[in-house]
Short mmCIF file of C-alpha atoms in Angstrom, two decimals:
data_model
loop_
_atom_site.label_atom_id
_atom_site.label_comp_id
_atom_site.label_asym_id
_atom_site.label_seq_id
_atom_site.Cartn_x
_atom_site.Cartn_y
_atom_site.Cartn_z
CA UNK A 279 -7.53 26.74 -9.60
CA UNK A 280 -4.97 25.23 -7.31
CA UNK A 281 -6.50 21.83 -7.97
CA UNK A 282 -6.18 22.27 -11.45
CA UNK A 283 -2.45 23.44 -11.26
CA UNK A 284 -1.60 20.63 -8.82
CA UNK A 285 -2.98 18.26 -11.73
CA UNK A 286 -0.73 19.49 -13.98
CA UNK A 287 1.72 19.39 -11.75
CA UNK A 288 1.60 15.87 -10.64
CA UNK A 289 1.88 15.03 -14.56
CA UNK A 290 4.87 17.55 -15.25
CA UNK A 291 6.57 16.37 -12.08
CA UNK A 292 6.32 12.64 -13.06
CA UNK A 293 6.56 13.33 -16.69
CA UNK A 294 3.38 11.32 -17.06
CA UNK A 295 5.58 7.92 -17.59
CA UNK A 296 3.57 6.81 -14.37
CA UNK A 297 0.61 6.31 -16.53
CA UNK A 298 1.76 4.81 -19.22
CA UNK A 299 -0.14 1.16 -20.29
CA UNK A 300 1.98 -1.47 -18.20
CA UNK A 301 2.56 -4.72 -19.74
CA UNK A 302 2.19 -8.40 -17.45
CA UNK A 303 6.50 -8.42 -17.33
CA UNK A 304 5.89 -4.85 -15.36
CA UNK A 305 2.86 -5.66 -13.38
CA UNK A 306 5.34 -9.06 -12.35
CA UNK A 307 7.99 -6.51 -11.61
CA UNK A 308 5.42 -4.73 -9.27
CA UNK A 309 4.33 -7.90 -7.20
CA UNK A 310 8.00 -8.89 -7.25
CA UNK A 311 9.51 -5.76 -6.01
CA UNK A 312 6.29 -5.80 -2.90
CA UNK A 313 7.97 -8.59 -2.18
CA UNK A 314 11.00 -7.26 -1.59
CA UNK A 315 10.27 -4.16 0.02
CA UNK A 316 8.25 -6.24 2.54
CA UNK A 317 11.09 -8.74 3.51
CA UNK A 318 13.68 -5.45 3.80
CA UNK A 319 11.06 -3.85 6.05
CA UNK A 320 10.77 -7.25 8.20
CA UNK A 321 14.46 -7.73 8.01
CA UNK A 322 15.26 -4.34 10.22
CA UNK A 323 14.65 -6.16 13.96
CA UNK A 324 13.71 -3.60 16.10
CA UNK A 325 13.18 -0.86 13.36
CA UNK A 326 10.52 -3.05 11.26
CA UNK A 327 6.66 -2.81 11.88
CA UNK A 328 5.29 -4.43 15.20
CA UNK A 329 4.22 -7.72 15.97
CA UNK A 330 0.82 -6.70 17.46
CA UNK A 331 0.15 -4.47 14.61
CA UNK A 332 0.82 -7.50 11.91
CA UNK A 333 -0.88 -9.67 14.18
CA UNK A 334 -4.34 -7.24 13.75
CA UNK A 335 -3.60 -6.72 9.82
CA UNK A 336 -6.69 -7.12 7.78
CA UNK A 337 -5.06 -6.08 4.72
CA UNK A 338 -1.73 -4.69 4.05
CA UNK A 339 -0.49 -2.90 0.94
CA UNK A 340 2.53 -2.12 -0.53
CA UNK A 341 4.42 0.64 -3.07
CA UNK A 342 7.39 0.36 -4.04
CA UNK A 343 8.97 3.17 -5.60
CA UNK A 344 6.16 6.05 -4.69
CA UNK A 345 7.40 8.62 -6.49
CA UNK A 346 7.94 12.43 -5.42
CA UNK A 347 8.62 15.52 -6.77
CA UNK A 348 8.48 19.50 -6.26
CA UNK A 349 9.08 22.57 -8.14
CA UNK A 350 6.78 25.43 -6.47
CA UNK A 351 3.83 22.97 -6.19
CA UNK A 352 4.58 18.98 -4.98
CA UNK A 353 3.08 15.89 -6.37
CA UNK A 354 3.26 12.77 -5.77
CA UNK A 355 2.54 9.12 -7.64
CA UNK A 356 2.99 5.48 -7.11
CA UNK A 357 1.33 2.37 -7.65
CA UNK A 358 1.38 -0.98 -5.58
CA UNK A 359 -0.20 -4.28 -4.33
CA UNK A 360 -2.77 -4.89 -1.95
CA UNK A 361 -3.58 -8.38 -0.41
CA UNK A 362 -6.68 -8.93 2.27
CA UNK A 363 -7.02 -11.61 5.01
CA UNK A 364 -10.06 -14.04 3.94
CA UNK A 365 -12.00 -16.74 5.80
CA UNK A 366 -8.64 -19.75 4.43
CA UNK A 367 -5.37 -17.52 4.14
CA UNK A 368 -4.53 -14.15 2.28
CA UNK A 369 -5.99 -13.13 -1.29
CA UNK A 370 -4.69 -12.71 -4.91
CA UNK A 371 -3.13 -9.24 -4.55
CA UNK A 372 -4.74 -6.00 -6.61
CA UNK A 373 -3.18 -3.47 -8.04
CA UNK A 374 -3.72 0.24 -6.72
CA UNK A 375 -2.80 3.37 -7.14
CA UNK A 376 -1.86 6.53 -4.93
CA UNK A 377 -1.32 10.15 -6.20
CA UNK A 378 -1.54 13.35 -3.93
CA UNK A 379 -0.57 16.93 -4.33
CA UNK A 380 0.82 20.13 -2.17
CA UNK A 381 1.23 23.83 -2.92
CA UNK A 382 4.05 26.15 -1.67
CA UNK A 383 7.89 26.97 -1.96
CA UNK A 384 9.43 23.68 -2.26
CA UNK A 385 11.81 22.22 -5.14
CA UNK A 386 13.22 18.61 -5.29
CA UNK A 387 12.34 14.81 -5.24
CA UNK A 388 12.59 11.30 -3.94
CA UNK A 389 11.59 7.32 -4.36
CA UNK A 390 9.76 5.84 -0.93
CA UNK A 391 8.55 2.67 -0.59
CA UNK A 392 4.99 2.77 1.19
CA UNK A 393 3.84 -0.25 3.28
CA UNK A 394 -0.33 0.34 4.35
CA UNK A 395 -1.67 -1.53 6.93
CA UNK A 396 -5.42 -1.51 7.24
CA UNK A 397 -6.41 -2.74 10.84
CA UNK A 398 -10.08 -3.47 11.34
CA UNK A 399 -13.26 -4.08 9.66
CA UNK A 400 -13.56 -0.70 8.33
CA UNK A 401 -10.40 -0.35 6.95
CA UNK A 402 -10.67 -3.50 5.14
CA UNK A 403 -14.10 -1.83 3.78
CA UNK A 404 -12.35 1.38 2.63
CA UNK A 405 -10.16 -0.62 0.61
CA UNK A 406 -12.63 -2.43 -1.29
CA UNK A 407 -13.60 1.02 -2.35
CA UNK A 408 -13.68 3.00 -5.95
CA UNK A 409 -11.54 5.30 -4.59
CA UNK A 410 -10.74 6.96 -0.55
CA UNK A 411 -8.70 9.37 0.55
CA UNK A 412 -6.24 8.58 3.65
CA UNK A 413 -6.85 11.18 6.88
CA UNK A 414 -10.63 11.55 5.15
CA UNK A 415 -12.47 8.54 4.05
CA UNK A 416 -10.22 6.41 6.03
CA UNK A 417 -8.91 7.35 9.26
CA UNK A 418 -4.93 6.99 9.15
CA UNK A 419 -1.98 7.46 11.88
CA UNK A 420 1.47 7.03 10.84
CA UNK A 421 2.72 3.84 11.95
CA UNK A 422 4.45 3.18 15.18
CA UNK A 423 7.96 1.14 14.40
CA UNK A 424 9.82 -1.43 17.30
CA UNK A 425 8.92 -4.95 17.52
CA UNK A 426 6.59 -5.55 20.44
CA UNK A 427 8.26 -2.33 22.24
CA UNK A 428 5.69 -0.78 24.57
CA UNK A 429 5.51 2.33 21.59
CA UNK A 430 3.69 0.34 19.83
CA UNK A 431 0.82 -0.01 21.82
CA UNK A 432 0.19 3.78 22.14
CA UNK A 433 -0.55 4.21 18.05
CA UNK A 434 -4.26 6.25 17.79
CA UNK A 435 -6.82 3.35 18.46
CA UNK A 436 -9.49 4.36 15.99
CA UNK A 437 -7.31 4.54 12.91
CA UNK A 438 -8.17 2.28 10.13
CA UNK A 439 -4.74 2.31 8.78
CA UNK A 440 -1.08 2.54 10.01
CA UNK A 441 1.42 4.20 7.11
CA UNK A 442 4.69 3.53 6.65
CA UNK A 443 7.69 4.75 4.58
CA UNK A 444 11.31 3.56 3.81
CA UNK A 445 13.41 6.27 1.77
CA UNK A 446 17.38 5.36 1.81
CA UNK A 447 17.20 2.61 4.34
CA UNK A 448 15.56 4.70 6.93
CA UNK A 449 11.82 2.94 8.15
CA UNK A 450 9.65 5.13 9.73
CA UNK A 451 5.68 6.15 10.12
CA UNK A 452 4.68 8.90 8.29
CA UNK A 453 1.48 10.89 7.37
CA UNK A 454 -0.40 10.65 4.14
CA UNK A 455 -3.40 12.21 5.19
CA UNK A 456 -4.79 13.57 1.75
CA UNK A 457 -3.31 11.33 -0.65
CA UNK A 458 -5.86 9.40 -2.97
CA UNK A 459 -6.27 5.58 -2.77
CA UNK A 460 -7.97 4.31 -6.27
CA UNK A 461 -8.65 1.02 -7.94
CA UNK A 462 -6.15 0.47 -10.90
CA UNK A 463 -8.76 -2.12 -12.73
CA UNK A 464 -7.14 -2.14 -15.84
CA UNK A 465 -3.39 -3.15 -14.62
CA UNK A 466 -5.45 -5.90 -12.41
CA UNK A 467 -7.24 -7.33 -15.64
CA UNK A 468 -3.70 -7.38 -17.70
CA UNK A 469 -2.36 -9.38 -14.94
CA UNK A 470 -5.27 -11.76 -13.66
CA UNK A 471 -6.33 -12.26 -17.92
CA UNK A 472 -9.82 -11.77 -17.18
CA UNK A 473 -11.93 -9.03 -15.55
CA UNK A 474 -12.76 -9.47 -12.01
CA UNK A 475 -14.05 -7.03 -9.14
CA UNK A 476 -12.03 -5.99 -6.47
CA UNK A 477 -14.32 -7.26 -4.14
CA UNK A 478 -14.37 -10.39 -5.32
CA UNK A 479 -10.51 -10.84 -5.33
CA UNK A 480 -9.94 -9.66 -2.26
CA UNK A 481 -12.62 -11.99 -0.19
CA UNK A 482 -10.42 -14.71 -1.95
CA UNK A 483 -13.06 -16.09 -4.52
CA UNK A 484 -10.27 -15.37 -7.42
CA UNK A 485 -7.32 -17.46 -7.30
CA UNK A 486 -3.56 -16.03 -7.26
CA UNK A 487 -2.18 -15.99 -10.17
CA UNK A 488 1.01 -18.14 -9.95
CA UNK A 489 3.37 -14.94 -10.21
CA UNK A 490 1.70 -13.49 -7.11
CA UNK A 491 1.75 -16.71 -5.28
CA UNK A 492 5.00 -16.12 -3.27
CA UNK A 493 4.61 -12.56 -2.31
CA UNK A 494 0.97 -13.74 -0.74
CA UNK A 495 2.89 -16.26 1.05
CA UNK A 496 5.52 -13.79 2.41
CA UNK A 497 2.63 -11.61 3.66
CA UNK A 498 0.92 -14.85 5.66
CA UNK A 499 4.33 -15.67 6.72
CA UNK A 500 4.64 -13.03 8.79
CA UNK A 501 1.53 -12.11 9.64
CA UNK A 502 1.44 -15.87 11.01
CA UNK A 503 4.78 -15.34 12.75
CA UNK A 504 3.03 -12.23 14.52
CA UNK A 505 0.28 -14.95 15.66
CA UNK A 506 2.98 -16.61 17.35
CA UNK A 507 4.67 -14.02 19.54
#
């Protein structure tokens, strides 16, 4: 029963605009605004994520805008960009979604941005999933912050992905455990023109499309610069 109210909820809450059909101009929008979320997180100096964690990254994602909302039950929705490391460089980016819900006495909402960082083998597996949810199918800890600060080497060693948030300026780990990861094929298709698997995008056999070209090279860029240090 609560499952089924929390569904409704998660529609009511969002007013259901979040699944609306989205056209290439928004899915451009989506790539362009990972983009920028990524650059403002990396922009913070000390407050940004660590080197050593970028420099492990087998796949990082990003979602701008997650969307959240409460009135007696929570819900939450948002929809993002994830690019893999491959055998020559970073893949095309796919297009995912992530929706959760709560139950209890709460009321209000919020936009966060949501930067995932999947950091081994297994976590690069999970993503090339159907669907997984963070804290079950895919061990998570909320990301430690501080560029190559000794906090950063303390972050849970068997988690398969670090999770980050940004909500008015403020950059921080946070916990997700129980929010749904899924595939959004259909936004992927609109953007790439053809159909093509996850799996095959993200072990870099599809090509980025020229729209997604520069936020792939922002996410080598630092994940290079992390190489470096």
């Amino acid at each position: 029963m609560k499952k089924t109210i929390v569904s409704l909820g998660l529609c009511l809450v969002l007013s259901c605009t979040a699944f609306a059909a989205s056209t290439k101009e928004d899915l451009q929008d989506r790539v362009d605004a990972a983009k920028t979320v990524l650059d403002q997180v990396m922009a913070a100096g000390d407050r940004s994520i660590p080197m050593n964690i970028l420099e492990q990254a087998h796949c990082v994602g990003v979602v701008p805008g997650l969307i959240k909302g409460a009135f007696v039950f929570g819900a939450q929705y948002g929809q993002g960009v994830v690019t893999c490391r491959t055998g020559h460089g970073w893949s095309a980016p796919v297009f995912i979604r992530m929706a959760g819900g709560s139950w209890g006495l709460q009321i209000g909402g919020q936009s966060t941005d949501l930067v995932l960082i999947a950091v081994n083998d297994h976590g690069f597996q999970d993503l090339l999933k159907n669907k997984f949810k963070i804290g079950g199918d895919a061990a998570a800890a909320a990301g430690p912050v501080g560029r190559n600060t000794q906090a950063a080497t303390d972050w849970k060693m068997n988690a398969e992905l670090l999770t980050y948030s940004r909500s008015k300026g403020v950059f921080a780990g946070i916990s997700l455990d129980g929010t749904v990861v899924s595939q959004n094929q259909e936004d992927t298709e609109i953007y790439f023109g053809h159909p093509h698997s996850f799996q095959a995008i993200l072990k870099g056999d599809v090509a980025p499309p020229a729209g997604s070209v520069e936020f792939v090279k922002d996410v080598a860029h630092y994940f290079l610069e992390a190489k470096r240090h």
